[in-house]
Coordinates of C-alpha atoms in Angstrom, one line a residue:
M300 CA 42.7 -6.2 -75.4
A301 CA 43.9 -9.7 -74.5
F302 CA 44.7 -8.5 -71.0
F303 CA 41.2 -7.2 -70.5
E304 CA 39.9 -10.6 -71.7
E305 CA 42.0 -12.3 -69.1
I306 CA 40.6 -10.1 -66.4
A307 CA 37.1 -10.8 -67.6
S308 CA 37.9 -14.6 -67.6
A309 CA 39.1 -14.3 -64.0
V310 CA 35.8 -12.7 -63.0
I311 CA 33.8 -15.3 -64.8
A312 CA 35.8 -18.1 -63.2
G313 CA 35.3 -16.5 -59.7
D314 CA 39.0 -16.2 -59.0
P315 CA 39.5 -13.1 -56.8
A316 CA 43.3 -13.6 -56.5
K317 CA 43.8 -13.9 -60.2
S318 CA 41.5 -10.9 -60.8
Q319 CA 43.6 -8.8 -58.4
E320 CA 46.8 -10.0 -59.9
L321 CA 45.8 -9.1 -63.5
V322 CA 44.3 -5.8 -62.5
K323 CA 47.5 -4.8 -60.7
K324 CA 49.5 -5.8 -63.8
A325 CA 47.2 -3.8 -66.0
L326 CA 47.5 -0.7 -63.8
D327 CA 51.3 -1.1 -63.6
G328 CA 51.4 -1.5 -67.4
G329 CA 49.6 1.9 -67.8
A330 CA 46.2 0.6 -68.8
K331 CA 43.4 3.2 -68.3
P332 CA 41.4 2.5 -65.1
L333 CA 38.1 2.9 -66.9
D334 CA 39.1 0.5 -69.6
I335 CA 40.0 -2.0 -66.9
V336 CA 36.6 -1.6 -65.4
D337 CA 34.5 -1.5 -68.6
Q338 CA 36.4 -4.0 -70.8
G339 CA 37.7 -6.3 -68.1
L340 CA 35.8 -6.4 -64.8
M341 CA 32.3 -5.4 -66.0
A342 CA 32.6 -7.3 -69.2
G343 CA 33.2 -10.5 -67.2
M344 CA 30.3 -9.7 -64.8
N345 CA 28.0 -9.1 -67.8
V346 CA 28.8 -12.6 -69.0
V347 CA 28.1 -13.9 -65.5
G348 CA 24.8 -12.1 -65.4
E349 CA 23.6 -13.5 -68.7
R350 CA 24.7 -17.0 -67.7
F351 CA 22.8 -16.7 -64.3
K352 CA 19.7 -15.5 -66.2
R353 CA 19.9 -18.6 -68.4
C354 CA 20.5 -20.8 -65.3
D355 CA 23.9 -21.7 -66.6
M356 CA 25.4 -20.4 -63.3
F357 CA 24.1 -20.5 -59.8
V358 CA 24.2 -18.3 -56.8
P359 CA 27.4 -19.5 -55.2
E360 CA 29.3 -19.1 -58.5
V361 CA 27.8 -15.6 -59.0
L362 CA 28.9 -14.6 -55.5
M363 CA 32.4 -15.7 -56.2
A364 CA 32.4 -13.9 -59.6
A365 CA 31.1 -10.8 -57.8
K366 CA 33.9 -11.1 -55.2
A367 CA 36.5 -11.4 -57.9
M368 CA 35.0 -8.3 -59.6
N369 CA 34.9 -6.3 -56.4
M370 CA 38.5 -7.2 -55.4
G371 CA 39.7 -6.0 -58.7
L372 CA 37.5 -2.9 -58.5
D373 CA 39.0 -2.1 -55.1
L374 CA 42.4 -1.7 -56.8
V375 CA 41.0 0.5 -59.6
K376 CA 38.8 2.8 -57.5
P377 CA 41.7 5.0 -56.2
H378 CA 42.7 5.7 -59.8
L379 CA 39.3 6.7 -61.0
D380 CA 38.7 10.5 -60.9
S381 CA 35.4 11.8 -59.7
A382 CA 34.3 12.8 -63.1
S383 CA 34.6 9.3 -64.4
R384 CA 32.3 8.1 -61.7
A385 CA 29.8 10.9 -61.8
G386 CA 26.3 10.5 -62.9
T387 CA 26.1 6.7 -62.4
G388 CA 23.5 6.9 -59.7
T389 CA 23.3 5.9 -56.1
V390 CA 21.2 3.1 -54.6
V391 CA 20.5 2.7 -50.9
I392 CA 19.7 -1.0 -50.3
G393 CA 18.9 -3.1 -47.2
T394 CA 16.9 -6.0 -45.8
V395 CA 13.9 -4.7 -43.9
K396 CA 13.5 -4.8 -40.1
G397 CA 13.0 -8.2 -38.6
D398 CA 14.6 -10.0 -41.5
L399 CA 18.2 -11.3 -41.3
H400 CA 18.6 -12.8 -44.8
D401 CA 21.2 -11.1 -46.8
I402 CA 22.6 -13.4 -49.6
G403 CA 20.1 -12.2 -52.3
K404 CA 20.4 -8.6 -51.2
N405 CA 24.1 -8.7 -51.2
L406 CA 24.1 -10.3 -54.6
V407 CA 21.9 -7.5 -56.0
A408 CA 24.3 -4.9 -54.3
M409 CA 27.3 -6.5 -56.0
L410 CA 25.7 -6.6 -59.4
L411 CA 24.6 -3.0 -59.1
E412 CA 28.2 -2.1 -58.3
S413 CA 29.3 -4.1 -61.3
K414 CA 27.2 -1.8 -63.4
G415 CA 29.0 1.3 -62.0
L416 CA 26.3 2.3 -59.5
N417 CA 27.2 3.7 -56.1
V418 CA 25.7 1.3 -53.6
V419 CA 25.0 2.1 -49.9
N420 CA 24.4 -1.3 -48.3
L421 CA 22.6 -0.8 -45.0
G422 CA 22.8 -4.5 -44.1
V423 CA 20.0 -6.5 -42.5
D424 CA 17.2 -5.8 -40.0
V425 CA 17.0 -2.2 -41.2
S426 CA 14.3 0.0 -39.8
A427 CA 12.2 2.5 -41.7
E428 CA 13.9 5.2 -39.8
T429 CA 17.3 4.0 -40.9
F430 CA 16.2 3.9 -44.5
V431 CA 14.9 7.5 -44.2
N432 CA 18.1 8.7 -42.6
A433 CA 20.2 7.1 -45.3
V434 CA 18.1 8.8 -48.0
K435 CA 18.7 12.1 -46.2
Q436 CA 22.4 11.5 -46.0
H437 CA 23.2 9.9 -49.4
S438 CA 20.5 11.4 -51.6
P439 CA 20.1 8.2 -53.7
Q440 CA 18.0 7.9 -56.8
I441 CA 16.8 4.5 -55.8
V442 CA 15.9 2.7 -52.5
G443 CA 16.0 -1.1 -52.7
M444 CA 14.4 -3.3 -50.1
S445 CA 14.6 -7.1 -49.6
A446 CA 12.6 -9.5 -47.5
L447 CA 12.5 -13.3 -47.4
L448 CA 9.6 -13.7 -45.1
T449 CA 5.9 -13.1 -45.6
T450 CA 5.9 -11.5 -42.1
T451 CA 8.7 -9.0 -42.8
M452 CA 7.7 -8.1 -46.4
L453 CA 5.0 -6.0 -44.8
V454 CA 7.7 -3.7 -43.4
M455 CA 8.4 -2.5 -46.9
K456 CA 5.2 -0.5 -46.9
D457 CA 6.2 1.0 -43.5
V458 CA 9.4 2.2 -45.2
I459 CA 7.5 3.7 -48.1
D460 CA 5.1 5.4 -45.6
A461 CA 8.0 6.7 -43.7
L462 CA 9.6 8.2 -46.8
K463 CA 6.3 9.9 -47.5
E464 CA 6.1 11.3 -44.0
A465 CA 9.6 12.7 -44.4
N466 CA 8.6 14.3 -47.8
L467 CA 11.2 12.1 -49.5
R468 CA 9.1 9.7 -51.5
D469 CA 9.0 11.9 -54.6
S470 CA 12.8 12.2 -54.6
V471 CA 13.5 8.4 -54.9
K472 CA 12.4 5.4 -56.8
V473 CA 11.6 2.3 -54.7
M474 CA 12.3 -1.2 -55.9
I475 CA 11.6 -4.4 -53.9
G476 CA 12.4 -8.0 -54.1
G477 CA 12.6 -11.3 -52.2
A478 CA 11.1 -14.8 -52.3
P479 CA 7.5 -13.9 -51.1
V480 CA 7.3 -10.6 -53.0
T481 CA 5.3 -10.2 -56.2
Q482 CA 4.5 -7.5 -58.7
D483 CA 1.0 -7.4 -57.3
F484 CA 2.4 -6.7 -53.8
A485 CA 4.8 -4.0 -55.2
T486 CA 1.8 -2.3 -56.8
E487 CA -0.3 -2.6 -53.7
I488 CA 2.3 -0.9 -51.4
G489 CA 3.2 1.7 -54.0
A490 CA 6.7 0.6 -55.0
D491 CA 8.0 1.7 -58.4
G492 CA 9.3 -1.7 -59.3
Y493 CA 9.7 -5.4 -58.4
A494 CA 12.4 -7.8 -59.4
P495 CA 12.2 -11.6 -59.0
D496 CA 16.0 -12.1 -59.1
A497 CA 19.3 -10.2 -58.9
V498 CA 19.9 -9.9 -62.6
T499 CA 16.4 -8.5 -63.2
A500 CA 17.0 -6.1 -60.3
T501 CA 20.0 -4.6 -62.0
D502 CA 18.1 -4.2 -65.2
L503 CA 15.2 -2.6 -63.2
A504 CA 17.5 -0.2 -61.5
K505 CA 19.0 0.9 -64.8
G506 CA 15.5 1.4 -66.1
L507 CA 14.4 3.4 -63.1
L508 CA 17.5 5.7 -63.5
G509 CA 16.4 6.4 -67.1

């Protein structure tokens, strides 16, 4: 148990090298991979999420914590069988076309992964066609879109319309976020949810998955 707490502490401290070192020791010592994830890596990231929500941590610190979590997770993933990862859900996420901002979107992606979700990160400047093709390829439960500009947020509706035209809209939930985005805008374009920050986005995704 103390070993898992050390892993969690390394994540909270945003120390990727320490996180990897401790995860490797845990694996070599025979710890169960899922216990390392649940009681170590995710436990640490949960603390980070709560502190971020209370403004006790800020984006650069959260990004480092997420990096520490992900580097530890990379060591554990090969040891997780398919059954242990099944049923967690898949999210396709990207910054819409014309928008090159990705810090917030990447933060959401990392926090979603820390919750055990499979995340397909399409990057930035993503067209409606690319979102549609990704839904066809990965069959996600959720599509997440980000925009930081008032001009590019309008593309979110184009993506939703494209999903409708491809008869895919009913198969996915759509969540949106970004500085200019509001709940009213989400309602106006027909999105299923809006999140004002990364932590809320992870809670929203879990809620949409049911």
